[in-house]
């Protein structure tokens, strides 16, 4: 029962570096999401994928790209990291309807210096 | 902007007391959900209430929804130290696409 697995758990980047955050779920869920959590801001949606092969922007997509590699995997890429992207990133999935809640990963704590 | 606004931002109580957290939202919804987040962990789904429901129970949790006031409340009865966490409400803003929009959360501390 792994649920949603995120890697890495921690990362420090220098400004301008790139990296990809990985997310995989083993629940056969259709929809996957990337959120960022900043102190006092709650969670804000970056990108989501309603089904395999589709991706859409959320509230704060600038500076990010995503790839829905297959039904299990949804990656988030920072092409040129900026200090403003210092945050905790959460991946989540659900079966794609409003009938059930999300299952969240344990998060990636990213610091950009 | 934040769809859900939890109130209070922080709540501190003794074990055995009840904890009530409120959430307001701005647009129509299909459902509203509550999540818990322990320090340094991911969010865990607690309960979902649909727009045509007024009250829902799950163990020591009771959620109410008042769509006329665009508000919801989460009641935790007989709180325990293990209930110490942040609690978030999330709404779908009336969308059927499965996206959720989260509030800023209430930090609940339960003292032994």
CSV table of C-alpha atoms in Angstrom, one decimal, chain A residues 2 7 10 14 16 21 23 26 28-29 36 47 54 60 66 70 74 83-85 96 99 102 104 113:
chain,number,residue,atom,x,y,z
A,2,UNK,CA,2.5,2.6,-1.1
A,7,UNK,CA,11.1,11.8,-4.7
A,10,UNK,CA,14.6,17.2,0.2
A,14,UNK,CA,21.2,27.1,-6.8
A,16,UNK,CA,19.2,28.9,-12.3
A,21,UNK,CA,10.3,16.2,-9.0
A,23,UNK,CA,5.5,11.4,-8.4
A,26,UNK,CA,-0.2,2.8,-7.4
A,28,UNK,CA,-4.9,3.2,-10.6
A,29,UNK,CA,-6.1,6.8,-10.2
A,36,UNK,CA,2.9,24.0,-3.5
A,47,UNK,CA,-0.7,21.9,-12.6
A,54,UNK,CA,-3.7,15.6,-20.6
A,60,UNK,CA,0.4,29.2,-10.1
A,66,UNK,CA,4.7,18.9,-16.1
A,70,UNK,CA,1.8,7.3,-18.0
A,74,UNK,CA,3.3,12.7,-13.1
A,83,UNK,CA,14.3,31.6,-4.8
A,84,UNK,CA,10.6,32.3,-5.0
A,85,UNK,CA,10.2,28.6,-5.8
A,96,UNK,CA,-11.0,11.6,-11.1
A,99,UNK,CA,-16.9,11.5,-5.0
A,102,UNK,CA,-7.3,13.1,-2.7
A,104,UNK,CA,-1.3,13.0,-1.0
A,113,UNK,CA,19.5,29.6,-2.8
